[in-house]
Amino acid sequence: MTGRLRQLLAEAPLSRRPEDYEAVFDDYVAFAGGHRVTDTIRIPPDTQNADYLLENPEWDCVVELKQVSKYEHGRTVDRYFAELYRQGLLRAVENLGSGKIRITPQSLSHDQWMAFYDKFRPGVADAIEQANRQTRATLRLLPQSTKRRLSGVIILNSGDYSLPTDLLFRFIERKTKKEWRANHLRSIDFVICQSIDLFHPEQHPLHGRAIARPDADDILKHGVFEIFEQWVAYVNAELGTQVQVRQDDETAGMVNAVDRAFIGKLRLS
């Protein structure tokens, strides 16, 4: 390996570029035995394509990497709900003292929650739509195979300091469930949400969440888990850590990396 992850983490956070994160994922895919799609098949002019092709004895998987890299300093979750609180539009909030409140599902009406999910980070939904077009075009170009074909998206928060992984996942969950129920996003079987260097203090730096189609079979479920597991194995190999992966069966689609003794420099500095 070329040490791309170490190089990335050695840079000051605000100087890291989307291309630096993509280079890390190029490394990860090579570590996992995969390839860039453009190194595997010829892409006709004016044809969209996904980024990577991962392989397993049971399946081949087309993966598109999407980055959330735009940081809108003034559009934080705290400011969004503080404005609703100022307007007297929040209800059933829990006062935690020191000027802090806890928002619960009962704090907003259904319409208010829908407005939040649709308007707070609309670019996330747009990215999923584009990824569906890219994976669909790539699947059509692949040669025939007897193996199962999977396709999915990795959404990486590489620059929005106001978007925790769990909140990013909630946007993805709303979007995918809504579209899958309508039989849309047919070229996306799963979405994995993760970060490299932005994480909640109470969560592991490699905390990630994933969602797969409601009718997912064992091959798809195991495929999603293996893709995330390979990511953690790559980080272990790069940084000399010993993180282990656990799938939380109580929360649908949730994948956690758990090792509180993690010593990697996966944090803002």
Short mmCIF file of N, CA, C and O in Angstrom, two decimals, residues 64-164:
data_model
loop_
_atom_site.label_atom_id
_atom_site.label_comp_id
_atom_site.label_asym_id
_atom_site.label_seq_id
_atom_site.Cartn_x
_atom_site.Cartn_y
_atom_site.Cartn_z
N GLU A 64 -20.24 3.15 -6.10
CA GLU A 64 -19.99 4.57 -6.38
C GLU A 64 -19.66 5.27 -5.07
O GLU A 64 -20.36 5.10 -4.06
N LEU A 65 -18.59 6.05 -5.08
CA LEU A 65 -18.21 6.84 -3.92
C LEU A 65 -18.74 8.26 -4.07
O LEU A 65 -18.47 8.92 -5.08
N LYS A 66 -19.50 8.71 -3.09
CA LYS A 66 -19.99 10.08 -3.07
C LYS A 66 -19.46 10.77 -1.81
O LYS A 66 -19.49 10.19 -0.73
N GLN A 67 -18.99 11.99 -1.98
CA GLN A 67 -18.47 12.74 -0.85
C GLN A 67 -19.37 13.93 -0.51
O GLN A 67 -19.85 14.62 -1.41
N VAL A 68 -19.59 14.11 0.77
CA VAL A 68 -20.25 15.32 1.25
C VAL A 68 -19.13 16.25 1.70
O VAL A 68 -18.60 16.13 2.80
N SER A 69 -18.73 17.13 0.84
CA SER A 69 -17.54 17.94 1.10
C SER A 69 -17.82 19.43 1.28
O SER A 69 -16.94 20.19 1.65
N LYS A 70 -19.07 19.83 1.02
CA LYS A 70 -19.40 21.25 1.14
C LYS A 70 -19.75 21.59 2.59
O LYS A 70 -20.65 20.98 3.18
N TYR A 71 -19.05 22.56 3.15
CA TYR A 71 -19.28 22.96 4.53
C TYR A 71 -19.99 24.32 4.54
O TYR A 71 -19.43 25.32 4.12
N GLU A 72 -21.24 24.30 5.00
CA GLU A 72 -22.00 25.54 5.12
C GLU A 72 -22.00 25.95 6.58
O GLU A 72 -22.82 25.48 7.37
N HIS A 73 -21.06 26.83 6.91
CA HIS A 73 -20.78 27.18 8.30
C HIS A 73 -22.03 27.65 9.05
O HIS A 73 -22.23 27.32 10.22
N GLY A 74 -22.88 28.41 8.38
CA GLY A 74 -24.05 28.96 9.06
C GLY A 74 -25.22 28.02 9.16
O GLY A 74 -26.19 28.32 9.87
N ARG A 75 -25.17 26.87 8.49
CA ARG A 75 -26.32 25.97 8.46
C ARG A 75 -26.05 24.75 9.33
O ARG A 75 -25.88 23.63 8.85
N THR A 76 -26.00 24.97 10.63
CA THR A 76 -25.79 23.89 11.57
C THR A 76 -27.12 23.38 12.10
O THR A 76 -28.14 24.09 12.05
N VAL A 77 -27.11 22.17 12.62
CA VAL A 77 -28.32 21.61 13.22
C VAL A 77 -28.74 22.44 14.41
O VAL A 77 -29.93 22.73 14.61
N ASP A 78 -27.76 22.85 15.24
CA ASP A 78 -28.09 23.65 16.43
C ASP A 78 -28.79 24.94 16.03
O ASP A 78 -29.79 25.34 16.66
N ARG A 79 -28.28 25.61 15.00
CA ARG A 79 -28.88 26.87 14.59
C ARG A 79 -30.28 26.66 14.01
O ARG A 79 -31.18 27.46 14.23
N TYR A 80 -30.45 25.55 13.28
CA TYR A 80 -31.76 25.25 12.69
C TYR A 80 -32.82 25.12 13.77
O TYR A 80 -33.90 25.74 13.70
N PHE A 81 -32.52 24.30 14.80
CA PHE A 81 -33.51 24.07 15.84
C PHE A 81 -33.60 25.25 16.82
O PHE A 81 -34.66 25.49 17.40
N ALA A 82 -32.51 25.99 16.98
CA ALA A 82 -32.57 27.18 17.84
C ALA A 82 -33.52 28.21 17.26
O ALA A 82 -34.25 28.89 18.01
N GLU A 83 -33.57 28.33 15.93
CA GLU A 83 -34.48 29.26 15.30
C GLU A 83 -35.93 28.82 15.50
O GLU A 83 -36.81 29.64 15.77
N LEU A 84 -36.18 27.52 15.39
CA LEU A 84 -37.54 27.02 15.66
C LEU A 84 -37.93 27.26 17.11
O LEU A 84 -39.08 27.62 17.41
N TYR A 85 -36.96 27.08 18.00
CA TYR A 85 -37.22 27.31 19.43
C TYR A 85 -37.53 28.78 19.68
O TYR A 85 -38.45 29.12 20.43
N ARG A 86 -36.79 29.68 19.04
CA ARG A 86 -37.00 31.12 19.18
C ARG A 86 -38.39 31.52 18.70
O ARG A 86 -39.04 32.40 19.27
N GLN A 87 -38.86 30.84 17.64
CA GLN A 87 -40.17 31.14 17.08
C GLN A 87 -41.32 30.46 17.85
O GLN A 87 -42.48 30.63 17.51
N GLY A 88 -40.96 29.67 18.85
CA GLY A 88 -41.97 28.98 19.62
C GLY A 88 -42.59 27.81 18.90
O GLY A 88 -43.72 27.40 19.21
N LEU A 89 -41.85 27.24 17.94
CA LEU A 89 -42.39 26.15 17.12
C LEU A 89 -42.00 24.76 17.63
O LEU A 89 -42.48 23.76 17.10
N LEU A 90 -41.12 24.70 18.62
CA LEU A 90 -40.75 23.41 19.18
C LEU A 90 -41.68 23.08 20.34
O LEU A 90 -42.10 23.94 21.10
N ARG A 91 -41.99 21.80 20.49
CA ARG A 91 -42.84 21.35 21.59
C ARG A 91 -42.20 20.11 22.21
O ARG A 91 -41.38 19.43 21.59
N ALA A 92 -42.55 19.85 23.43
CA ALA A 92 -42.07 18.65 24.13
C ALA A 92 -40.55 18.54 24.09
O ALA A 92 -40.00 17.49 23.78
N VAL A 93 -39.86 19.63 24.41
CA VAL A 93 -38.41 19.59 24.48
C VAL A 93 -37.98 19.36 25.93
O VAL A 93 -38.69 19.73 26.86
N GLU A 94 -36.82 18.73 26.09
CA GLU A 94 -36.30 18.45 27.43
C GLU A 94 -35.19 19.44 27.74
O GLU A 94 -34.21 19.54 27.00
N ASN A 95 -35.35 20.18 28.81
CA ASN A 95 -34.35 21.17 29.22
C ASN A 95 -33.22 20.46 29.97
O ASN A 95 -33.43 19.87 31.04
N LEU A 96 -32.01 20.52 29.41
CA LEU A 96 -30.87 19.85 30.01
C LEU A 96 -30.03 20.79 30.87
O LEU A 96 -29.01 20.38 31.43
N GLY A 97 -30.44 22.07 30.96
CA GLY A 97 -29.67 23.04 31.72
C GLY A 97 -28.52 23.59 30.91
O GLY A 97 -28.17 23.08 29.84
N SER A 98 -27.92 24.66 31.41
CA SER A 98 -26.79 25.32 30.75
C SER A 98 -27.13 25.74 29.32
O SER A 98 -26.27 25.73 28.44
N GLY A 99 -28.40 26.08 29.10
CA GLY A 99 -28.81 26.54 27.78
C GLY A 99 -28.98 25.44 26.76
O GLY A 99 -29.11 25.72 25.56
N LYS A 100 -29.00 24.18 27.18
CA LYS A 100 -29.11 23.06 26.26
C LYS A 100 -30.49 22.41 26.36
O LYS A 100 -31.06 22.33 27.46
N ILE A 101 -31.00 21.95 25.22
CA ILE A 101 -32.27 21.22 25.19
C ILE A 101 -32.09 19.95 24.37
O ILE A 101 -31.19 19.86 23.53
N ARG A 102 -32.94 18.97 24.61
CA ARG A 102 -32.92 17.72 23.83
C ARG A 102 -34.16 17.68 22.96
O ARG A 102 -35.28 17.83 23.45
N ILE A 103 -33.93 17.47 21.65
CA ILE A 103 -35.02 17.36 20.70
C ILE A 103 -35.44 15.90 20.60
O ILE A 103 -34.59 15.00 20.47
N THR A 104 -36.73 15.64 20.65
CA THR A 104 -37.26 14.28 20.53
C THR A 104 -38.16 14.21 19.31
O THR A 104 -38.52 15.24 18.73
N PRO A 105 -38.55 13.01 18.90
CA PRO A 105 -39.49 12.91 17.76
C PRO A 105 -40.78 13.68 17.98
O PRO A 105 -41.42 14.10 17.01
N GLN A 106 -41.16 13.89 19.24
CA GLN A 106 -42.39 14.60 19.54
C GLN A 106 -42.22 16.12 19.54
O GLN A 106 -43.18 16.87 19.69
N SER A 107 -40.98 16.59 19.36
CA SER A 107 -40.72 18.02 19.43
C SER A 107 -41.24 18.78 18.22
O SER A 107 -41.48 19.99 18.29
N LEU A 108 -41.40 18.08 17.09
CA LEU A 108 -41.86 18.70 15.86
C LEU A 108 -43.05 17.93 15.31
O LEU A 108 -43.20 16.72 15.57
N SER A 109 -43.85 18.60 14.54
CA SER A 109 -44.95 17.93 13.84
C SER A 109 -44.37 17.10 12.70
O SER A 109 -43.21 17.26 12.32
N HIS A 110 -45.20 16.24 12.13
CA HIS A 110 -44.77 15.42 11.00
C HIS A 110 -44.29 16.29 9.85
O HIS A 110 -43.24 16.04 9.25
N ASP A 111 -45.05 17.34 9.53
CA ASP A 111 -44.67 18.22 8.43
C ASP A 111 -43.36 18.94 8.71
O ASP A 111 -42.55 19.15 7.78
N GLN A 112 -43.13 19.33 9.95
CA GLN A 112 -41.87 19.99 10.30
C GLN A 112 -40.69 19.05 10.13
O GLN A 112 -39.63 19.45 9.64
N TRP A 113 -40.86 17.80 10.54
CA TRP A 113 -39.77 16.84 10.36
C TRP A 113 -39.50 16.60 8.88
O TRP A 113 -38.35 16.51 8.46
N MET A 114 -40.55 16.49 8.09
CA MET A 114 -40.36 16.27 6.66
C MET A 114 -39.65 17.45 6.01
O MET A 114 -38.79 17.27 5.15
N ALA A 115 -39.99 18.66 6.44
CA ALA A 115 -39.31 19.85 5.91
C ALA A 115 -37.84 19.83 6.28
O ALA A 115 -36.97 20.18 5.47
N PHE A 116 -37.53 19.39 7.50
CA PHE A 116 -36.13 19.30 7.93
C PHE A 116 -35.35 18.32 7.07
O PHE A 116 -34.28 18.63 6.55
N TYR A 117 -35.90 17.12 6.89
CA TYR A 117 -35.20 16.10 6.11
C TYR A 117 -35.05 16.47 4.64
O TYR A 117 -34.05 16.14 4.00
N ASP A 118 -36.03 17.18 4.12
CA ASP A 118 -35.99 17.53 2.69
C ASP A 118 -35.13 18.75 2.39
O ASP A 118 -34.58 18.87 1.29
N LYS A 119 -35.02 19.67 3.35
CA LYS A 119 -34.41 20.95 3.05
C LYS A 119 -33.06 21.20 3.73
O LYS A 119 -32.31 22.07 3.29
N PHE A 120 -32.76 20.48 4.79
CA PHE A 120 -31.53 20.80 5.53
C PHE A 120 -30.28 20.49 4.71
O PHE A 120 -29.35 21.28 4.66
N ARG A 121 -30.25 19.33 4.06
CA ARG A 121 -29.12 18.96 3.20
C ARG A 121 -29.66 18.32 1.92
O ARG A 121 -29.51 17.11 1.70
N PRO A 122 -30.28 19.10 1.05
CA PRO A 122 -30.89 18.53 -0.17
C PRO A 122 -29.87 17.88 -1.10
O PRO A 122 -30.22 17.01 -1.90
N GLY A 123 -28.61 18.28 -1.02
CA GLY A 123 -27.59 17.71 -1.90
C GLY A 123 -27.38 16.23 -1.67
O GLY A 123 -26.93 15.51 -2.57
N VAL A 124 -27.69 15.74 -0.46
CA VAL A 124 -27.52 14.31 -0.16
C VAL A 124 -28.46 13.48 -1.03
O VAL A 124 -28.07 12.47 -1.62
N ALA A 125 -29.71 13.90 -1.10
CA ALA A 125 -30.69 13.18 -1.94
C ALA A 125 -30.30 13.25 -3.41
O ALA A 125 -30.43 12.27 -4.15
N ASP A 126 -29.81 14.40 -3.83
CA ASP A 126 -29.39 14.55 -5.23
C ASP A 126 -28.24 13.59 -5.55
O ASP A 126 -28.17 13.02 -6.65
N ALA A 127 -27.32 13.43 -4.59
CA ALA A 127 -26.17 12.54 -4.80
C ALA A 127 -26.62 11.09 -4.98
O ALA A 127 -26.05 10.35 -5.80
N ILE A 128 -27.64 10.68 -4.25
CA ILE A 128 -28.15 9.32 -4.38
C ILE A 128 -28.77 9.11 -5.75
O ILE A 128 -28.58 8.06 -6.39
N GLU A 129 -29.51 10.07 -6.22
CA GLU A 129 -30.11 9.98 -7.56
C GLU A 129 -29.03 9.85 -8.63
O GLU A 129 -29.14 9.02 -9.56
N GLN A 130 -28.00 10.66 -8.52
CA GLN A 130 -26.91 10.59 -9.50
C GLN A 130 -26.19 9.25 -9.42
O GLN A 130 -25.85 8.65 -10.45
N ALA A 131 -25.96 8.77 -8.21
CA ALA A 131 -25.28 7.48 -8.04
C ALA A 131 -26.08 6.36 -8.68
O ALA A 131 -25.51 5.43 -9.27
N ASN A 132 -27.40 6.41 -8.57
CA ASN A 132 -28.25 5.39 -9.19
C ASN A 132 -28.05 5.36 -10.70
O ASN A 132 -27.98 4.29 -11.32
N ARG A 133 -27.95 6.54 -11.30
CA ARG A 133 -27.72 6.60 -12.76
C ARG A 133 -26.35 6.03 -13.11
O ARG A 133 -26.19 5.33 -14.12
N GLN A 134 -25.34 6.32 -12.29
CA GLN A 134 -23.99 5.85 -12.57
C GLN A 134 -23.86 4.33 -12.41
O GLN A 134 -23.23 3.67 -13.23
N THR A 135 -24.43 3.79 -11.35
CA THR A 135 -24.36 2.34 -11.17
C THR A 135 -25.15 1.61 -12.24
O THR A 135 -24.74 0.55 -12.73
N ARG A 136 -26.31 2.17 -12.62
CA ARG A 136 -27.13 1.54 -13.67
C ARG A 136 -26.36 1.46 -14.99
O ARG A 136 -26.33 0.41 -15.65
N ALA A 137 -25.70 2.57 -15.35
CA ALA A 137 -24.95 2.58 -16.61
C ALA A 137 -23.78 1.60 -16.56
O ALA A 137 -23.48 0.93 -17.56
N THR A 138 -23.13 1.49 -15.41
CA THR A 138 -22.00 0.58 -15.28
C THR A 138 -22.43 -0.87 -15.33
O THR A 138 -21.79 -1.71 -15.98
N LEU A 139 -23.53 -1.20 -14.67
CA LEU A 139 -24.03 -2.58 -14.69
C LEU A 139 -24.33 -3.04 -16.11
O LEU A 139 -24.11 -4.21 -16.46
N ARG A 140 -24.80 -2.14 -16.94
CA ARG A 140 -25.11 -2.49 -18.33
C ARG A 140 -23.86 -2.78 -19.14
O ARG A 140 -23.94 -3.48 -20.17
N LEU A 141 -22.72 -2.25 -18.72
CA LEU A 141 -21.48 -2.42 -19.48
C LEU A 141 -20.69 -3.67 -19.07
O LEU A 141 -19.81 -4.11 -19.81
N LEU A 142 -21.02 -4.23 -17.93
CA LEU A 142 -20.26 -5.39 -17.45
C LEU A 142 -20.58 -6.63 -18.28
O LEU A 142 -21.73 -6.84 -18.70
N PRO A 143 -19.58 -7.47 -18.53
CA PRO A 143 -19.85 -8.72 -19.25
C PRO A 143 -20.74 -9.65 -18.43
O PRO A 143 -20.81 -9.53 -17.20
N GLN A 144 -21.38 -10.57 -19.09
CA GLN A 144 -22.25 -11.51 -18.39
C GLN A 144 -21.45 -12.36 -17.41
O GLN A 144 -20.28 -12.66 -17.64
N SER A 145 -22.09 -12.73 -16.31
CA SER A 145 -21.43 -13.52 -15.29
C SER A 145 -22.47 -14.37 -14.59
O SER A 145 -23.65 -14.01 -14.51
N THR A 146 -22.02 -15.50 -14.06
CA THR A 146 -22.92 -16.36 -13.30
C THR A 146 -23.01 -15.92 -11.84
O THR A 146 -23.87 -16.40 -11.09
N LYS A 147 -22.15 -15.00 -11.44
CA LYS A 147 -22.16 -14.53 -10.06
C LYS A 147 -23.25 -13.48 -9.84
O LYS A 147 -23.68 -12.81 -10.77
N ARG A 148 -23.65 -13.33 -8.62
CA ARG A 148 -24.65 -12.34 -8.26
C ARG A 148 -24.05 -10.94 -8.46
O ARG A 148 -22.90 -10.69 -8.12
N ARG A 149 -24.84 -10.04 -8.98
CA ARG A 149 -24.42 -8.65 -9.18
C ARG A 149 -25.05 -7.77 -8.11
O ARG A 149 -26.28 -7.74 -7.96
N LEU A 150 -24.22 -7.06 -7.38
CA LEU A 150 -24.67 -6.10 -6.39
C LEU A 150 -24.24 -4.71 -6.82
O LEU A 150 -23.27 -4.55 -7.58
N SER A 151 -24.91 -3.71 -6.33
CA SER A 151 -24.51 -2.33 -6.61
C SER A 151 -24.91 -1.45 -5.44
O SER A 151 -25.98 -1.62 -4.86
N GLY A 152 -24.02 -0.54 -5.08
CA GLY A 152 -24.31 0.31 -3.94
C GLY A 152 -23.49 1.58 -3.93
O GLY A 152 -22.71 1.84 -4.84
N VAL A 153 -23.68 2.35 -2.89
CA VAL A 153 -23.05 3.65 -2.75
C VAL A 153 -22.40 3.75 -1.39
O VAL A 153 -22.96 3.30 -0.38
N ILE A 154 -21.21 4.32 -1.35
CA ILE A 154 -20.59 4.72 -0.09
C ILE A 154 -20.65 6.24 -0.03
O ILE A 154 -20.13 6.92 -0.90
N ILE A 155 -21.34 6.75 0.98
CA ILE A 155 -21.43 8.19 1.19
C ILE A 155 -20.42 8.56 2.27
O ILE A 155 -20.51 8.11 3.41
N LEU A 156 -19.45 9.35 1.91
CA LEU A 156 -18.38 9.72 2.82
C LEU A 156 -18.51 11.20 3.19
O LEU A 156 -18.50 12.06 2.32
N ASN A 157 -18.61 11.48 4.48
CA ASN A 157 -18.58 12.86 4.91
C ASN A 157 -17.11 13.28 5.02
O ASN A 157 -16.42 12.92 5.97
N SER A 158 -16.67 14.02 4.04
CA SER A 158 -15.26 14.41 4.00
C SER A 158 -15.06 15.91 4.22
O SER A 158 -13.95 16.41 4.04
N GLY A 159 -16.13 16.63 4.62
CA GLY A 159 -15.90 18.05 4.79
C GLY A 159 -17.02 18.86 5.40
O GLY A 159 -16.87 20.05 5.63
N ASP A 160 -18.18 18.23 5.67
CA ASP A 160 -19.28 18.98 6.27
C ASP A 160 -19.22 18.80 7.79
O ASP A 160 -19.68 17.81 8.33
N TYR A 161 -18.66 19.78 8.47
CA TYR A 161 -18.43 19.67 9.90
C TYR A 161 -19.71 19.82 10.71
O TYR A 161 -19.68 19.75 11.94
N SER A 162 -20.84 20.04 10.05
CA SER A 162 -22.13 20.16 10.72
C SER A 162 -23.01 18.94 10.48
O SER A 162 -24.21 18.98 10.75
N LEU A 163 -22.43 17.85 9.97
CA LEU A 163 -23.24 16.70 9.59
C LEU A 163 -22.67 15.41 10.19
O LEU A 163 -21.83 14.75 9.58
N PRO A 164 -23.12 15.02 11.40
CA PRO A 164 -22.66 13.76 11.99
C PRO A 164 -23.07 12.57 11.13
O PRO A 164 -24.04 12.64 10.37
#
